[in-house]
Each structure stands twice: as structure tokens, then as C-alpha cells.
PDB file of C-alpha atoms in Angstrom:
ATOM      1  CA  MET A   1      73.092 -42.297 -27.217  1.00  0.00           C
ATOM      2  CA  LYS A   2      72.065 -38.335 -27.389  1.00  0.00           C
ATOM      3  CA  SER A   3      69.668 -38.744 -30.181  1.00  0.00           C
ATOM      4  CA  PHE A   4      68.120 -41.983 -27.575  1.00  0.00           C
ATOM      5  CA  LEU A   5      68.341 -39.529 -24.804  1.00  0.00           C
ATOM      6  CA  TYR A   6      66.599 -37.093 -26.871  1.00  0.00           C
ATOM      7  CA  LYS A   7      63.807 -38.746 -27.506  1.00  0.00           C
ATOM      8  CA  TYR A   8      63.477 -40.200 -24.261  1.00  0.00           C
ATOM      9  CA  LEU A   9      63.593 -37.230 -23.190  1.00  0.00           C
ATOM     10  CA  CYS A  10      60.990 -35.803 -25.623  1.00  0.00           C
ATOM     11  CA  ALA A  11      59.358 -38.936 -24.204  1.00  0.00           C
ATOM     12  CA  ILE A  12      58.137 -38.716 -20.333  1.00  0.00           C
ATOM     13  CA  ALA A  13      57.173 -34.666 -20.923  1.00  0.00           C
ATOM     14  CA  TYR A  14      54.668 -35.306 -23.765  1.00  0.00           C
ATOM     15  CA  SER A  15      53.222 -37.358 -20.521  1.00  0.00           C
ATOM     16  CA  LEU A  16      54.073 -35.130 -18.201  1.00  0.00           C
ATOM     17  CA  SER A  17      52.128 -32.184 -20.267  1.00  0.00           C
ATOM     18  CA  LEU A  18      49.166 -34.306 -20.868  1.00  0.00           C
ATOM     19  CA  PHE A  19      49.281 -35.649 -16.654  1.00  0.00           C
ATOM     20  CA  LEU A  20      48.817 -31.747 -16.060  1.00  0.00           C
ATOM     21  CA  VAL A  21      46.161 -31.014 -18.424  1.00  0.00           C
ATOM     22  CA  THR A  22      43.961 -34.050 -17.214  1.00  0.00           C
ATOM     23  CA  ILE A  23      44.096 -32.944 -13.189  1.00  0.00           C
ATOM     24  CA  PRO A  24      41.592 -29.370 -13.638  1.00  0.00           C
ATOM     25  CA  LEU A  25      39.515 -31.166 -15.975  1.00  0.00           C
ATOM     26  CA  ALA A  26      38.709 -34.692 -13.679  1.00  0.00           C
ATOM     27  CA  ILE A  27      38.960 -31.650 -10.984  1.00  0.00           C
ATOM     28  CA  SER A  28      36.445 -30.540 -13.013  1.00  0.00           C
ATOM     29  CA  VAL A  29      34.429 -32.834 -13.357  1.00  0.00           C
ATOM     30  CA  GLU A  30      34.094 -34.300 -10.589  1.00  0.00           C
ATOM     31  CA  ASN A  31      33.840 -30.091  -7.815  1.00  0.00           C
ATOM     32  CA  PRO A  32      31.670 -28.352 -11.103  1.00  0.00           C
ATOM     33  CA  VAL A  33      31.773 -24.832 -10.200  1.00  0.00           C
ATOM     34  CA  VAL A  34      27.794 -23.940 -10.281  1.00  0.00           C
ATOM     35  CA  ALA A  35      26.544 -20.555 -10.462  1.00  0.00           C
ATOM     36  CA  GLU A  36      23.900 -18.681  -7.796  1.00  0.00           C
ATOM     37  CA  PRO A  37      20.615 -18.283  -9.171  1.00  0.00           C
ATOM     38  CA  THR A  38      20.043 -14.546  -9.758  1.00  0.00           C
ATOM     39  CA  GLU A  39      16.553 -13.994  -8.267  1.00  0.00           C
ATOM     40  CA  HIS A  40      13.716 -12.670 -10.138  1.00  0.00           C
ATOM     41  CA  ILE A  41      12.400  -9.746  -8.119  1.00  0.00           C
ATOM     42  CA  LEU A  42       8.639  -9.162  -9.741  1.00  0.00           C
ATOM     43  CA  ILE A  43       7.044  -5.474 -11.237  1.00  0.00           C
ATOM     44  CA  LEU A  44       3.929  -4.936 -10.088  1.00  0.00           C
ATOM     45  CA  GLY A  45       2.177  -1.863 -11.658  1.00  0.00           C
ATOM     46  CA  VAL A  46      -0.257   0.453  -8.914  1.00  0.00           C
ATOM     47  CA  PRO A  47      -2.174   3.487  -9.739  1.00  0.00           C
ATOM     48  CA  LEU A  48      -0.579   6.756  -8.420  1.00  0.00           C
ATOM     49  CA  ASP A  49      -1.506   7.672  -4.742  1.00  0.00           C
ATOM     50  CA  ARG A  50      -4.438   7.299  -3.478  1.00  0.00           C
ATOM     51  CA  PRO A  51      -4.950   6.814   0.252  1.00  0.00           C
ATOM     52  CA  PRO A  52      -5.334   4.725   1.330  1.00  0.00           C
ATOM     53  CA  TYR A  53      -5.078   2.016  -0.981  1.00  0.00           C
ATOM     54  CA  VAL A  54      -1.498   3.755  -2.170  1.00  0.00           C
ATOM     55  CA  VAL A  55      -0.311   5.755  -0.205  1.00  0.00           C
ATOM     56  CA  GLY A  56       3.817   5.461  -0.242  1.00  0.00           C
ATOM     57  CA  ASP A  57       5.720   2.390  -0.479  1.00  0.00           C
ATOM     58  CA  GLY A  58       2.586   0.939   0.982  1.00  0.00           C
ATOM     59  CA  GLY A  59      -0.931   1.204   1.161  1.00  0.00           C
ATOM     60  CA  ILE A  60      -4.397  -1.326   1.520  1.00  0.00           C
ATOM     61  CA  GLU A  61      -3.897  -2.484  -2.056  1.00  0.00           C
ATOM     62  CA  VAL A  62       0.053  -2.409  -1.881  1.00  0.00           C
ATOM     63  CA  ASP A  63       0.317  -4.828   0.802  1.00  0.00           C
ATOM     64  CA  ILE A  64      -2.390  -7.236   0.257  1.00  0.00           C
ATOM     65  CA  LEU A  65      -0.735  -7.349  -2.972  1.00  0.00           C
ATOM     66  CA  ARG A  66       2.784  -7.570  -1.752  1.00  0.00           C
ATOM     67  CA  GLN A  67       2.141 -10.359   1.015  1.00  0.00           C
ATOM     68  CA  ALA A  68       0.161 -11.974  -1.168  1.00  0.00           C
ATOM     69  CA  LEU A  69       3.067 -13.106  -3.266  1.00  0.00           C
ATOM     70  CA  GLN A  70       5.565 -13.137  -0.352  1.00  0.00           C
ATOM     71  CA  LEU A  71       3.597 -15.884   1.020  1.00  0.00           C
ATOM     72  CA  GLN A  72       3.986 -18.073  -1.780  1.00  0.00           C
ATOM     73  CA  GLY A  73       8.842 -16.415  -1.592  1.00  0.00           C
ATOM     74  CA  TYR A  74       8.141 -13.886  -4.575  1.00  0.00           C
ATOM     75  CA  LYS A  75       9.234 -10.208  -3.934  1.00  0.00           C
ATOM     76  CA  VAL A  76       7.877  -7.336  -5.263  1.00  0.00           C
ATOM     77  CA  GLU A  77       9.301  -4.242  -6.443  1.00  0.00           C
ATOM     78  CA  VAL A  78       6.741  -0.850  -6.551  1.00  0.00           C
ATOM     79  CA  HIS A  79       6.393   1.370  -9.122  1.00  0.00           C
ATOM     80  CA  LYS A  80       3.362   3.262 -10.132  1.00  0.00           C
ATOM     81  CA  PHE A  81       1.599   4.991 -12.910  1.00  0.00           C
ATOM     82  CA  SER A  82      -0.825   6.359 -13.780  1.00  0.00           C
ATOM     83  CA  HIS A  83      -4.433   4.794 -14.697  1.00  0.00           C
ATOM     84  CA  LEU A  84      -4.477   5.003 -18.522  1.00  0.00           C
ATOM     85  CA  ARG A  85      -0.298   4.188 -18.263  1.00  0.00           C
ATOM     86  CA  LEU A  86      -0.682   0.924 -16.161  1.00  0.00           C
ATOM     87  CA  GLN A  87      -2.515  -1.141 -18.346  1.00  0.00           C
ATOM     88  CA  ARG A  88      -0.237  -0.647 -21.410  1.00  0.00           C
ATOM     89  CA  GLU A  89       2.736  -0.604 -19.232  1.00  0.00           C
ATOM     90  CA  LEU A  90       1.660  -4.541 -18.782  1.00  0.00           C
ATOM     91  CA  GLU A  91      -0.322  -5.262 -22.007  1.00  0.00           C
ATOM     92  CA  LYS A  92       3.644  -3.747 -23.829  1.00  0.00           C
ATOM     93  CA  GLY A  93       6.447  -6.826 -20.930  1.00  0.00           C
ATOM     94  CA  ARG A  94       7.550  -4.117 -18.683  1.00  0.00           C
ATOM     95  CA  ILE A  95       5.851  -5.101 -15.869  1.00  0.00           C
ATOM     96  CA  ASP A  96       5.329  -7.954 -14.237  1.00  0.00           C
ATOM     97  CA  ILE A  97       1.663  -7.543 -12.623  1.00  0.00           C
ATOM     98  CA  SER A  98      -0.481  -5.116 -12.768  1.00  0.00           C
ATOM     99  CA  SER A  99      -3.374  -4.550 -10.203  1.00  0.00           C
ATOM    100  CA  ARG A 100      -6.854  -3.102 -11.328  1.00  0.00           C
ATOM    101  CA  TYR A 101      -6.490  -5.101 -14.586  1.00  0.00           C
ATOM    102  CA  MET A 102     -10.004  -5.204 -16.497  1.00  0.00           C
ATOM    103  CA  ALA A 103      -9.193  -5.221 -20.114  1.00  0.00           C
ATOM    104  CA  GLN A 104      -9.511  -8.458 -22.342  1.00  0.00           C
ATOM    105  CA  ASN A 105      -6.347  -9.885 -23.337  1.00  0.00           C
ATOM    106  CA  ASP A 106      -5.309 -13.677 -24.260  1.00  0.00           C
ATOM    107  CA  ASN A 107      -1.979 -11.874 -23.560  1.00  0.00           C
ATOM    108  CA  ILE A 108      -2.510 -11.337 -19.821  1.00  0.00           C
ATOM    109  CA  ALA A 109      -3.843 -13.931 -17.136  1.00  0.00           C
ATOM    110  CA  LEU A 110      -5.771 -13.117 -14.895  1.00  0.00           C
ATOM    111  CA  SER A 111      -6.777 -13.617 -11.029  1.00  0.00           C
ATOM    112  CA  LEU A 112      -9.633 -13.867  -9.148  1.00  0.00           C
ATOM    113  CA  ALA A 113     -10.821 -10.774  -7.887  1.00  0.00           C
ATOM    114  CA  TYR A 114      -8.652  -9.491  -4.778  1.00  0.00           C
ATOM    115  CA  ILE A 115      -9.757  -6.102  -3.667  1.00  0.00           C
ATOM    116  CA  THR A 116     -13.873  -4.704  -4.283  1.00  0.00           C
ATOM    117  CA  PHE A 117     -14.664  -0.281  -2.771  1.00  0.00           C
ATOM    118  CA  TYR A 118     -17.802  -0.638  -1.389  1.00  0.00           C
ATOM    119  CA  ASP A 119     -19.488   3.115  -1.935  1.00  0.00           C
ATOM    120  CA  VAL A 120     -21.572   4.220   1.173  1.00  0.00           C
ATOM    121  CA  ILE A 121     -23.744   6.646   2.460  1.00  0.00           C
ATOM    122  CA  PHE A 122     -21.938   8.316   5.501  1.00  0.00           C
ATOM    123  CA  THR A 123     -24.855  10.354   7.643  1.00  0.00           C
ATOM    124  CA  LYS A 124     -23.960  11.467  11.692  1.00  0.00           C
ATOM    125  CA  THR A 125     -26.614   8.952  13.707  1.00  0.00           C
ATOM    126  CA  SER A 126     -27.520  12.763  15.341  1.00  0.00           C
ATOM    127  CA  LEU A 127     -29.929  13.432  12.279  1.00  0.00           C
ATOM    128  CA  GLY A 128     -31.953  10.565  12.483  1.00  0.00           C
ATOM    129  CA  LEU A 129     -32.162   9.770   8.672  1.00  0.00           C
ATOM    130  CA  THR A 130     -33.287   6.707   7.121  1.00  0.00           C
ATOM    131  CA  ILE A 131     -32.444   6.237   3.347  1.00  0.00           C
ATOM    132  CA  ASP A 132     -34.229   3.795   1.327  1.00  0.00           C
ATOM    133  CA  SER A 133     -33.476   5.666  -1.906  1.00  0.00           C
ATOM    134  CA  TRP A 134     -32.343   8.635  -2.869  1.00  0.00           C
ATOM    135  CA  ALA A 135     -35.866  10.517  -2.341  1.00  0.00           C
ATOM    136  CA  ASP A 136     -35.383   9.865   1.369  1.00  0.00           C
ATOM    137  CA  LEU A 137     -32.259  12.800   0.946  1.00  0.00           C
ATOM    138  CA  ASN A 138     -34.637  15.226  -0.269  1.00  0.00           C
ATOM    139  CA  GLY A 139     -33.586  18.498   1.030  1.00  0.00           C
ATOM    140  CA  LYS A 140     -29.922  17.808   2.682  1.00  0.00           C
ATOM    141  CA  THR A 141     -26.660  18.595   1.182  1.00  0.00           C
ATOM    142  CA  PHE A 142     -24.374  15.659   0.656  1.00  0.00           C
ATOM    143  CA  LEU A 143     -20.860  15.444  -1.676  1.00  0.00           C
ATOM    144  CA  GLY A 144     -19.343  12.971  -3.161  1.00  0.00           C
ATOM    145  CA  TRP A 145     -16.790  12.131  -5.698  1.00  0.00           C
ATOM    146  CA  HIS A 146     -15.805  13.826  -8.731  1.00  0.00           C
ATOM    147  CA  GLY A 147     -18.497  13.331 -11.917  1.00  0.00           C
ATOM    148  CA  PHE A 148     -20.387  10.973  -9.346  1.00  0.00           C
ATOM    149  CA  GLU A 149     -23.271  12.205 -10.410  1.00  0.00           C
ATOM    150  CA  ASP A 150     -23.030  10.723 -13.826  1.00  0.00           C
ATOM    151  CA  ASP A 151     -22.366   7.349 -12.195  1.00  0.00           C
ATOM    152  CA  LEU A 152     -25.667   7.289  -9.389  1.00  0.00           C
ATOM    153  CA  GLY A 153     -27.319   6.846 -12.954  1.00  0.00           C
ATOM    154  CA  ASP A 154     -30.899   7.808 -13.639  1.00  0.00           C
ATOM    155  CA  ASP A 155     -32.542   7.471 -10.784  1.00  0.00           C
ATOM    156  CA  PHE A 156     -30.791  10.039  -8.349  1.00  0.00           C
ATOM    157  CA  LYS A 157     -30.842  12.669 -11.615  1.00  0.00           C
ATOM    158  CA  GLN A 158     -34.308  12.015 -11.642  1.00  0.00           C
ATOM    159  CA  VAL A 159     -34.369  13.427  -8.062  1.00  0.00           C
ATOM    160  CA  TYR A 160     -31.745  16.385  -7.919  1.00  0.00           C
ATOM    161  CA  ARG A 161     -32.469  17.377 -11.573  1.00  0.00           C
ATOM    162  CA  GLU A 162     -33.780  20.457 -10.163  1.00  0.00           C
ATOM    163  CA  ASN A 163     -32.285  20.898  -7.123  1.00  0.00           C
ATOM    164  CA  THR A 164     -28.342  21.206  -8.593  1.00  0.00           C
ATOM    165  CA  HIS A 165     -27.801  23.379  -5.076  1.00  0.00           C
ATOM    166  CA  LEU A 166     -27.558  20.821  -2.395  1.00  0.00           C
ATOM    167  CA  TRP A 167     -24.759  18.318  -3.717  1.00  0.00           C
ATOM    168  CA  ASP A 168     -21.534  18.598  -4.995  1.00  0.00           C
ATOM    169  CA  GLY A 169     -18.681  16.949  -6.151  1.00  0.00           C
ATOM    170  CA  LEU A 170     -15.228  17.623  -5.365  1.00  0.00           C
ATOM    171  CA  VAL A 171     -11.938  16.149  -6.684  1.00  0.00           C
ATOM    172  CA  SER A 172     -10.461  15.720  -2.489  1.00  0.00           C
ATOM    173  CA  GLN A 173     -11.432  13.606  -0.848  1.00  0.00           C
ATOM    174  CA  GLU A 174      -9.725  14.781   2.214  1.00  0.00           C
ATOM    175  CA  GLU A 175     -12.178  18.302   1.372  1.00  0.00           C
ATOM    176  CA  GLN A 176     -14.950  15.824   0.372  1.00  0.00           C
ATOM    177  CA  CYS A 177     -14.851  14.870   3.862  1.00  0.00           C
ATOM    178  CA  LEU A 178     -13.249  17.555   5.637  1.00  0.00           C
ATOM    179  CA  HIS A 179     -17.088  18.973   4.405  1.00  0.00           C
ATOM    180  CA  PHE A 180     -18.332  16.340   5.941  1.00  0.00           C
ATOM    181  CA  TRP A 181     -17.012  16.460   9.594  1.00  0.00           C
ATOM    182  CA  LYS A 182     -16.911  20.094   9.780  1.00  0.00           C
ATOM    183  CA  GLY A 183     -20.950  20.946   8.986  1.00  0.00           C
ATOM    184  CA  MET A 184     -20.624  22.245   5.933  1.00  0.00           C
ATOM    185  CA  ALA A 185     -22.374  19.121   4.463  1.00  0.00           C
ATOM    186  CA  ASP A 186     -25.073  16.262   5.423  1.00  0.00           C
ATOM    187  CA  ALA A 187     -24.157  13.401   4.037  1.00  0.00           C
ATOM    188  CA  ILE A 188     -21.399  11.893   2.666  1.00  0.00           C
ATOM    189  CA  ILE A 189     -20.818   9.289  -0.063  1.00  0.00           C
ATOM    190  CA  LEU A 190     -17.862   7.573  -0.075  1.00  0.00           C
ATOM    191  CA  ASP A 191     -16.202   4.283  -0.259  1.00  0.00           C
ATOM    192  CA  ILE A 192     -16.295   3.012   3.030  1.00  0.00           C
ATOM    193  CA  ASN A 193     -12.096   2.195   3.166  1.00  0.00           C
ATOM    194  CA  ILE A 194     -11.461   6.225   1.815  1.00  0.00           C
ATOM    195  CA  PHE A 195     -13.837   7.278   4.526  1.00  0.00           C
ATOM    196  CA  ASN A 196     -12.741   5.411   7.809  1.00  0.00           C
ATOM    197  CA  TRP A 197      -8.959   6.640   6.162  1.00  0.00           C
ATOM    198  CA  TYR A 198      -9.742   9.859   6.095  1.00  0.00           C
ATOM    199  CA  ARG A 199     -11.700   9.532   9.850  1.00  0.00           C
ATOM    200  CA  LYS A 200      -8.062   9.127  10.977  1.00  0.00           C
ATOM    201  CA  THR A 201      -5.739  10.866   9.871  1.00  0.00           C
ATOM    202  CA  LEU A 202      -8.456  13.513   9.820  1.00  0.00           C
ATOM    203  CA  GLY A 203      -9.078  12.599  14.101  1.00  0.00           C
ATOM    204  CA  LEU A 204      -4.516  13.318  14.450  1.00  0.00           C
ATOM    205  CA  GLN A 205      -5.021  16.915  12.879  1.00  0.00           C
ATOM    206  CA  GLY A 206      -6.699  18.227  15.370  1.00  0.00           C
ATOM    207  CA  ILE A 207     -10.277  17.770  13.620  1.00  0.00           C
ATOM    208  CA  ASP A 208     -13.170  16.058  15.566  1.00  0.00           C
ATOM    209  CA  THR A 209     -14.274  12.746  14.208  1.00  0.00           C
ATOM    210  CA  SER A 210     -15.591  11.219  16.693  1.00  0.00           C
ATOM    211  CA  ALA A 211     -18.706  11.505  16.014  1.00  0.00           C
ATOM    212  CA  PRO A 212     -21.159   8.781  15.865  1.00  0.00           C
ATOM    213  CA  ILE A 213     -21.781   7.732  11.863  1.00  0.00           C
ATOM    214  CA  SER A 214     -24.873   5.817  10.228  1.00  0.00           C
ATOM    215  CA  MET A 215     -23.639   3.968   6.788  1.00  0.00           C
ATOM    216  CA  HIS A 216     -26.518   4.020   4.106  1.00  0.00           C
ATOM    217  CA  HIS A 217     -25.781   1.112   1.700  1.00  0.00           C
ATOM    218  CA  LEU A 218     -27.920   2.333  -1.240  1.00  0.00           C
ATOM    219  CA  LEU A 219     -25.903   1.827  -3.653  1.00  0.00           C
ATOM    220  CA  PRO A 220     -25.185  -1.172  -5.747  1.00  0.00           C
ATOM    221  CA  GLU A 221     -22.374  -3.621  -4.222  1.00  0.00           C
ATOM    222  CA  GLY A 222     -19.478  -3.117  -4.605  1.00  0.00           C
ATOM    223  CA  VAL A 223     -17.101  -2.803  -7.843  1.00  0.00           C
ATOM    224  CA  SER A 224     -14.501  -5.406  -7.187  1.00  0.00           C
ATOM    225  CA  TYR A 225     -10.488  -5.802  -9.157  1.00  0.00           C
ATOM    226  CA  GLN A 226      -8.974  -8.185 -10.855  1.00  0.00           C
ATOM    227  CA  ALA A 227      -4.227  -7.941 -11.045  1.00  0.00           C
ATOM    228  CA  GLY A 228      -3.021  -8.882 -14.260  1.00  0.00           C
ATOM    229  CA  PHE A 229      -0.041 -10.660 -15.252  1.00  0.00           C
ATOM    230  CA  ARG A 230       2.384 -11.838 -17.793  1.00  0.00           C
ATOM    231  CA  ASP A 231       2.792 -15.565 -16.291  1.00  0.00           C
ATOM    232  CA  SER A 232      -0.405 -17.654 -15.324  1.00  0.00           C
ATOM    233  CA  LYS A 233       1.978 -19.638 -12.654  1.00  0.00           C
ATOM    234  CA  VAL A 234       2.237 -16.131 -10.963  1.00  0.00           C
ATOM    235  CA  ARG A 235      -1.709 -15.799 -11.108  1.00  0.00           C
ATOM    236  CA  ASP A 236      -1.983 -19.260  -9.755  1.00  0.00           C
ATOM    237  CA  ALA A 237       0.308 -18.309  -6.197  1.00  0.00           C
ATOM    238  CA  PHE A 238      -0.692 -15.594  -6.074  1.00  0.00           C
ATOM    239  CA  ASP A 239      -4.785 -16.619  -6.260  1.00  0.00           C
ATOM    240  CA  LYS A 240      -3.880 -19.485  -3.849  1.00  0.00           C
ATOM    241  CA  GLY A 241      -1.639 -15.609  -1.448  1.00  0.00           C
ATOM    242  CA  ILE A 242      -4.769 -14.384  -0.999  1.00  0.00           C
ATOM    243  CA  ALA A 243      -6.774 -17.211  -0.201  1.00  0.00           C
ATOM    244  CA  GLU A 244      -4.406 -17.634   2.458  1.00  0.00           C
ATOM    245  CA  LEU A 245      -3.857 -14.244   3.992  1.00  0.00           C
ATOM    246  CA  LYS A 246      -8.085 -14.395   3.939  1.00  0.00           C
ATOM    247  CA  GLU A 247      -7.896 -17.399   5.609  1.00  0.00           C
ATOM    248  CA  SER A 248      -5.686 -16.676   8.687  1.00  0.00           C
ATOM    249  CA  GLY A 249      -7.015 -12.954   9.078  1.00  0.00           C
ATOM    250  CA  SER A 250      -4.110 -10.895   7.691  1.00  0.00           C
ATOM    251  CA  TYR A 251      -5.867  -9.788   4.836  1.00  0.00           C
ATOM    252  CA  GLN A 252      -8.644  -7.803   7.441  1.00  0.00           C
ATOM    253  CA  ASP A 253      -5.262  -6.894   9.609  1.00  0.00           C
ATOM    254  CA  ILE A 254      -3.920  -4.768   6.609  1.00  0.00           C
ATOM    255  CA  ILE A 255      -7.568  -3.003   5.855  1.00  0.00           C
ATOM    256  CA  GLU A 256      -7.341  -2.586   9.530  1.00  0.00           C
ATOM    257  CA  SER A 257      -4.491  -1.539  10.732  1.00  0.00           C
ATOM    258  CA  TYR A 258      -5.046   1.510   7.338  1.00  0.00           C
ATOM    259  CA  THR A 259      -8.304   2.873   8.818  1.00  0.00           C
ATOM    260  CA  GLN A 260      -9.351   1.284  12.340  1.00  0.00           C
ATOM    261  CA  VAL A 261     -10.934   4.256  14.376  1.00  0.00           C
ATOM    262  CA  ASP A 262     -10.415   5.420  17.630  1.00  0.00           C
ATOM    263  CA  THR A 263     -13.474   7.743  18.596  1.00  0.00           C
ATOM    264  CA  LYS A 264     -12.833   7.491  22.202  1.00  0.00           C
TER     265      LYS A 264
END
């Protein structure tokens, strides 16, 4: 009798243990626990500060890159590097995107051009200059960036080989603009957005930048830049975002937010 009762109780205990084990299994199948997706933040590499294109956490170039990607649902974290290091960081896979990528690499997907730099000759309208060739600046003093004489080519060098005292190249673009507005040079050769940025910021510092300006488009068409991407799908989304920014007018709004000058 005792043997029978013992076997009966063991059978009940075994059945109960199987029941208890299957309950959580059933629950886990019917109500699976799904991990929340982790949001991937893209690392965007840009050059060191060069107002107004890269300024602090923003700038024309940074805002355009960031907003184009945000329109497509991406979040971006900006890291700054020297020009030489920037390209290498992308190729080593330490960043996802590089602005101004100029190399040819089968592992890097290039975007369409997203920004263009336009170098223009600026003079004060009161001088009444018409500049259709370098010779039209003969006898006038002018400033450019450091090493600009090599970038401008043989035509420039031929005219000014004997008149090196008339021109100078300065490392600081702010100094270039300051010299121009203080009347220390008749003309300045500079990217249009950089010129307008310093016209705006120097004006806020009390420098008189209200004189009417003439722009002379003697230099070749602008220089455009592409961005480099590790992932071609992100590149495609970026190109779409740039198109949307331009179509909506936001692209130009970004530029004007850094360069709009009130000369009243």
C-alpha cells in the first residue's frame, strides 16, 4: 500500500513540475520580449574651424550636411580634423562621413556636389573700377589668401611679376578683410561667403563696413566639393536630403543666416 502511495505521489509531483516549466515557455512564445532598437549615430568628419563654413558646433557647411541627413532620419555627431587627417579617418573606418572628400577610393561612396566656393574680387564702388582682366588692377593694391599668387596661375604672375609690392597674401582671412575695410588695400580676392561673414562680424565689432561694394567675377567658376561615405545607402539618402533642402529654400536660408549683411 505504501509503495503504491509513494509511486502515486511521485507521479503527481512529476506532472506538476512539467506543468510549471511549460508555463513560462508558453508565456515567452506568446509575449516575446523584443529589445528596443539602438539608434545609430553617424560620425561626420569636417575640417577645423573656417568661418563661416565651420564655426563652433555649426557653420554653413556643417548645417547643410547635418540638416540634409536629418531630413532622411539620421542623427549626426560632428568631429573635427585637419584636412590631411580627415580623409584618412574615413578610409580607416573611424568616421562614417567626410566632408570635402577628394580622393578616388573604391570603398568610399561619393555624393553629388553639396557646396561650392566662389572666389570673387571685391572693390569699393566709389573707386569706379571695371575689372575684366588682371591688367585692370594694375597700379592698385590688393590682398588675397596666403599663397594665392600660385593659385591664380600664369596670367596673374605675368602682370604682377614686377609689382610684388602691390599685393600681399595673408594667412588670416579676418585680417584680409580688416585691412580692406580700413582702406589699406583697394581690392580683396576672397570667397563670397567668407567676405560677407567678416563684413557682418567686423561691422558688429564697430568697424565701418557699410560702403557699397562691387564684385568682379574675373576668377574661374567656383570649386565644388563632394562628401565621402562608408555606406552608399547613406550617401543616396544624403543626396536626396540636399535636393530637398534646395527645393524648399532652406539651403539658401542656411547660407544667409551666416552672411546676411545689414548695411543700413
